[in-house]
Amino acid sequence: MKKDPIFLSQALTSINMHHINIPTNHVRFSRSALISQPFPSSFLLNHSLGNTKLHSVSYPLILPMKIKEKGFHMDPFVLFCTVIVLSLVQGTAGASNTTTQLLNGFTATPGKNDAEFEPLLADPTGVFAFGFWHVGSTKLDLAVIHLPSSQPVWRAVPFNPVNWASTTTLSFDGNLVLTDTSIQKDPTWSTNATKGDFIVLRNTSNLEINHFGNENAPPVWQSFDHPFDTVVQGQNFTALTPLFTANKRYTFRIGMGNIALYMLFGGSQEINYWKHSAVEADGQLYGVVDPQGFFYLHNTDGSKAEQIPFNSFNRGFVGLHRMTLQSDGNLNAYYWDDKQWVLDYTAISEPCALPGTCGSYGLCFPGQHTCSCLVNGTDGCLQTDSGDFCGKGNSDFSFVRRAGVTVEYTDLMLSIPVESLDDCEKTCQSNCSCWGALYVNTSKHCYLMDSPIQTVEVSGNSYQGYFKLRNGSGGKSGDGNGGKKGHGVMIGLLVTLTIVFVSLAAYGGYFFWDRRRNKLPRVQLGGPTQEMVQGPYKDLHTMVNT
């Protein structure tokens, strides 16, 4: 009987058009997700992506009904070999050349709790994968992972991860939706986009939702427009896409002619602790990490505003580049050398220049990598809060003074000319939004701090510091090194009350003793007269208790 030549071509077309390269464990498909009727014995193939292996993947083979009608039969061994060959060819293409797709109707839940990362989608090169990423011991986030290093380059819900449990579901119905019914019935996160047809992961690490039929159309939604703490080469960094750390403590922004780092305290309070102004800026900027090793700042018309070089600049392409806002608030750039991420750029080289290095009311010693306390708390340095000293219940405060301390970002603080240290202190004292002040006696400038006190660093004696403490916070002046210990209003009041109490007690004791003495026979004692001399308070305290 003559063999129908349509069989192999249609079977191959079926594999190319309808393969779905995703983990099958804990994954469910509706008929619309598969599109076609599966062959009764689907062939299973494992893909290896870097150090991460995808679960078994099903490639359905379609046997046309008209072949059956003609009574066509193929030897079982030949059929088995054909399936093997076609699956291996397609498996290689799916891992290296063909972009994997998730279609409408896709649904997945996380699997084993001990998995660090469960991939759901791979890019054509096998370098990046999208899936469930473990956060801590029990939480989960959606992430795009650089597989050779297990480094996340994008996260969906870094501020509100869900549970790694069967109650968590990821689904695609034109929008990608993450739901954890143990937290709430409504979705925890969604792309909220105009509904698309399929999801792909590009070899740039960009996760996209697209429509069928127009490959040149822009994505319906893309992860590059919603970064977390990282931008990779080729990704636009704009005013609408700032970077944040997972605790929302720090942010990196691009603005009118500059890029800047901020420490956040909630509400409108923040510290701008680093800023770089573009040389040829003309208004609003956007930036791109260039694969040649620099951060390219553009004006909105596309003209160059500045190139910020990395260490690898002009060395040719050395690998994938990324720029990441670190958890300590520093901004670093790296490149991948096929073995590890190599530090290529850092915005702030001195750790003491970072506001959070030693914490609130912390004292940092440059070059020594050591911390002390400007003000001691019940457990380490005094902890601070947000807010100000304005309004009822907030105006009660004490203060400490410290000589020889400063911060690296005085050029970004409000500065006013004054005649003396006393004028600088009074300016801050009378301003309820002021938390502290730094006076420079060489220039007679007063720098005002309008946010809670963070790390200050030891500096020359030309700087004098004045720092407010909210009463009731339990703070005590730290010892420091070489600085003058400050005494707040509360400390002075306690000392005064103690002296008054001791004086009254001494007078009362003397009064009763004198009355008793007058009733007893007097005895003349020989020897010189003992005289109380004026001394420091701690000596007086010792004498009173003798």
Short mmCIF file of N, CA and C in Angstrom, two decimals, residues 240-303:
data_model
loop_
_atom_site.label_atom_id
_atom_site.label_comp_id
_atom_site.label_asym_id
_atom_site.label_seq_id
_atom_site.Cartn_x
_atom_site.Cartn_y
_atom_site.Cartn_z
N LEU A 240 9.60 56.38 35.43
CA LEU A 240 8.44 55.57 35.81
C LEU A 240 8.82 54.21 36.36
N THR A 241 10.12 53.88 36.34
CA THR A 241 10.55 52.55 36.76
C THR A 241 11.69 52.63 37.77
N PRO A 242 11.50 53.24 38.93
CA PRO A 242 12.58 53.29 39.93
C PRO A 242 12.87 51.90 40.49
N LEU A 243 14.07 51.72 41.02
CA LEU A 243 14.45 50.48 41.68
C LEU A 243 14.24 50.61 43.19
N PHE A 244 13.88 49.49 43.84
CA PHE A 244 13.68 49.46 45.28
C PHE A 244 14.39 48.24 45.86
N THR A 245 14.75 48.34 47.15
CA THR A 245 15.18 47.15 47.87
C THR A 245 13.94 46.43 48.40
N ALA A 246 14.10 45.17 48.81
CA ALA A 246 12.95 44.36 49.20
C ALA A 246 12.21 44.93 50.41
N ASN A 247 12.91 45.66 51.29
CA ASN A 247 12.25 46.25 52.45
C ASN A 247 11.78 47.68 52.20
N LYS A 248 11.88 48.14 50.96
CA LYS A 248 11.47 49.50 50.58
C LYS A 248 12.22 50.58 51.35
N ARG A 249 13.39 50.23 51.86
CA ARG A 249 14.18 51.19 52.63
C ARG A 249 14.96 52.13 51.72
N TYR A 250 15.37 51.63 50.55
CA TYR A 250 16.19 52.43 49.64
C TYR A 250 15.57 52.41 48.24
N THR A 251 15.82 53.47 47.49
CA THR A 251 15.35 53.53 46.11
C THR A 251 16.36 54.26 45.24
N PHE A 252 16.41 53.87 43.98
CA PHE A 252 17.27 54.50 42.98
C PHE A 252 16.37 55.08 41.90
N ARG A 253 16.52 56.39 41.63
CA ARG A 253 15.64 57.07 40.69
C ARG A 253 16.46 57.84 39.65
N ILE A 254 15.81 58.05 38.53
CA ILE A 254 16.35 58.93 37.49
C ILE A 254 15.39 60.09 37.34
N GLY A 255 15.92 61.29 37.27
CA GLY A 255 15.05 62.46 37.27
C GLY A 255 15.44 63.51 36.25
N MET A 256 15.20 64.75 36.62
CA MET A 256 15.50 65.87 35.73
C MET A 256 16.99 66.17 35.76
N GLY A 257 17.71 65.55 34.86
CA GLY A 257 19.14 65.83 34.73
C GLY A 257 20.05 65.06 35.65
N ASN A 258 19.52 64.10 36.44
CA ASN A 258 20.38 63.41 37.39
C ASN A 258 19.85 62.03 37.71
N ILE A 259 20.69 61.24 38.33
CA ILE A 259 20.30 59.97 38.95
C ILE A 259 20.65 60.09 40.43
N ALA A 260 19.87 59.44 41.31
CA ALA A 260 20.05 59.68 42.74
C ALA A 260 19.61 58.47 43.55
N LEU A 261 20.20 58.35 44.76
CA LEU A 261 19.86 57.33 45.74
C LEU A 261 19.18 57.98 46.94
N TYR A 262 18.15 57.29 47.47
CA TYR A 262 17.38 57.83 48.60
C TYR A 262 17.16 56.75 49.64
N MET A 263 17.15 57.19 50.91
CA MET A 263 16.72 56.35 52.03
C MET A 263 15.34 56.83 52.45
N LEU A 264 14.39 55.90 52.58
CA LEU A 264 13.00 56.25 52.81
C LEU A 264 12.59 55.96 54.25
N PHE A 265 11.71 56.81 54.78
CA PHE A 265 11.21 56.64 56.15
C PHE A 265 9.69 56.56 56.21
N GLY A 266 9.03 56.43 55.08
CA GLY A 266 7.58 56.44 55.06
C GLY A 266 7.07 57.85 54.89
N GLY A 267 5.93 57.99 54.23
CA GLY A 267 5.41 59.33 53.98
C GLY A 267 6.32 60.09 53.05
N SER A 268 6.59 61.34 53.39
CA SER A 268 7.40 62.20 52.52
C SER A 268 8.84 62.32 52.99
N GLN A 269 9.20 61.67 54.09
CA GLN A 269 10.55 61.81 54.62
C GLN A 269 11.53 60.89 53.89
N GLU A 270 12.66 61.44 53.52
CA GLU A 270 13.70 60.67 52.87
C GLU A 270 15.02 61.42 52.95
N ILE A 271 16.09 60.67 52.82
CA ILE A 271 17.44 61.24 52.76
C ILE A 271 17.98 61.01 51.35
N ASN A 272 18.34 62.08 50.68
CA ASN A 272 19.04 61.97 49.39
C ASN A 272 20.54 61.95 49.70
N TYR A 273 21.14 60.74 49.65
CA TYR A 273 22.51 60.59 50.12
C TYR A 273 23.53 60.43 48.98
N TRP A 274 23.05 60.40 47.72
CA TRP A 274 23.98 60.35 46.59
C TRP A 274 23.26 60.86 45.36
N LYS A 275 23.96 61.68 44.57
CA LYS A 275 23.37 62.21 43.33
C LYS A 275 24.48 62.40 42.31
N HIS A 276 24.16 62.07 41.06
CA HIS A 276 25.09 62.31 39.95
C HIS A 276 24.34 63.08 38.87
N SER A 277 24.83 64.27 38.54
CA SER A 277 24.20 65.10 37.52
C SER A 277 24.88 64.87 36.18
N ALA A 278 24.07 64.67 35.15
CA ALA A 278 24.59 64.41 33.81
C ALA A 278 25.18 65.68 33.22
N VAL A 279 26.30 65.53 32.54
CA VAL A 279 27.04 66.68 32.02
C VAL A 279 26.24 67.44 30.97
N GLU A 280 25.59 66.71 30.06
CA GLU A 280 24.87 67.34 28.95
C GLU A 280 23.36 67.11 29.05
N ALA A 281 22.84 67.13 30.28
CA ALA A 281 21.41 66.89 30.48
C ALA A 281 20.58 68.03 29.95
N ASP A 282 19.43 67.68 29.40
CA ASP A 282 18.48 68.67 28.90
C ASP A 282 17.08 68.27 29.34
N GLY A 283 16.86 68.30 30.67
CA GLY A 283 15.56 67.92 31.21
C GLY A 283 15.54 66.48 31.68
N GLN A 284 14.42 65.82 31.47
CA GLN A 284 14.22 64.46 31.93
C GLN A 284 15.15 63.49 31.19
N LEU A 285 15.66 62.50 31.94
CA LEU A 285 16.60 61.53 31.38
C LEU A 285 16.01 60.12 31.39
N TYR A 286 16.60 59.24 30.60
CA TYR A 286 16.42 57.81 30.77
C TYR A 286 17.78 57.16 30.54
N GLY A 287 17.96 55.99 31.11
CA GLY A 287 19.27 55.35 31.06
C GLY A 287 19.19 53.92 30.56
N VAL A 288 20.31 53.43 30.02
CA VAL A 288 20.43 52.06 29.52
C VAL A 288 21.81 51.53 29.90
N VAL A 289 21.85 50.31 30.46
CA VAL A 289 23.13 49.65 30.69
C VAL A 289 23.63 49.09 29.37
N ASP A 290 24.79 49.57 28.93
CA ASP A 290 25.32 49.17 27.63
C ASP A 290 26.22 47.94 27.78
N PRO A 291 26.14 46.98 26.87
CA PRO A 291 26.97 45.78 26.98
C PRO A 291 28.47 46.05 26.86
N GLN A 292 28.85 47.24 26.39
CA GLN A 292 30.27 47.59 26.31
C GLN A 292 30.84 48.08 27.63
N GLY A 293 29.99 48.16 28.67
CA GLY A 293 30.51 48.47 29.99
C GLY A 293 30.33 49.90 30.45
N PHE A 294 29.15 50.47 30.26
CA PHE A 294 28.86 51.80 30.80
C PHE A 294 27.36 51.99 30.92
N PHE A 295 26.98 52.98 31.74
CA PHE A 295 25.58 53.36 31.90
C PHE A 295 25.35 54.59 31.05
N TYR A 296 24.52 54.43 30.02
CA TYR A 296 24.31 55.47 29.01
C TYR A 296 23.09 56.29 29.40
N LEU A 297 23.30 57.57 29.73
CA LEU A 297 22.20 58.47 30.06
C LEU A 297 21.80 59.25 28.81
N HIS A 298 20.50 59.20 28.47
CA HIS A 298 19.97 59.86 27.28
C HIS A 298 19.00 60.96 27.68
N ASN A 299 18.96 62.02 26.87
CA ASN A 299 17.85 62.96 26.94
C ASN A 299 16.64 62.33 26.24
N THR A 300 15.47 62.89 26.47
CA THR A 300 14.26 62.30 25.91
C THR A 300 14.26 62.30 24.38
N ASP A 301 15.03 63.18 23.75
CA ASP A 301 15.10 63.18 22.29
C ASP A 301 16.12 62.18 21.75
N GLY A 302 16.72 61.41 22.66
CA GLY A 302 17.68 60.39 22.24
C GLY A 302 19.12 60.84 22.25
N SER A 303 19.36 62.14 22.40
CA SER A 303 20.74 62.63 22.41
C SER A 303 21.46 62.21 23.69
#
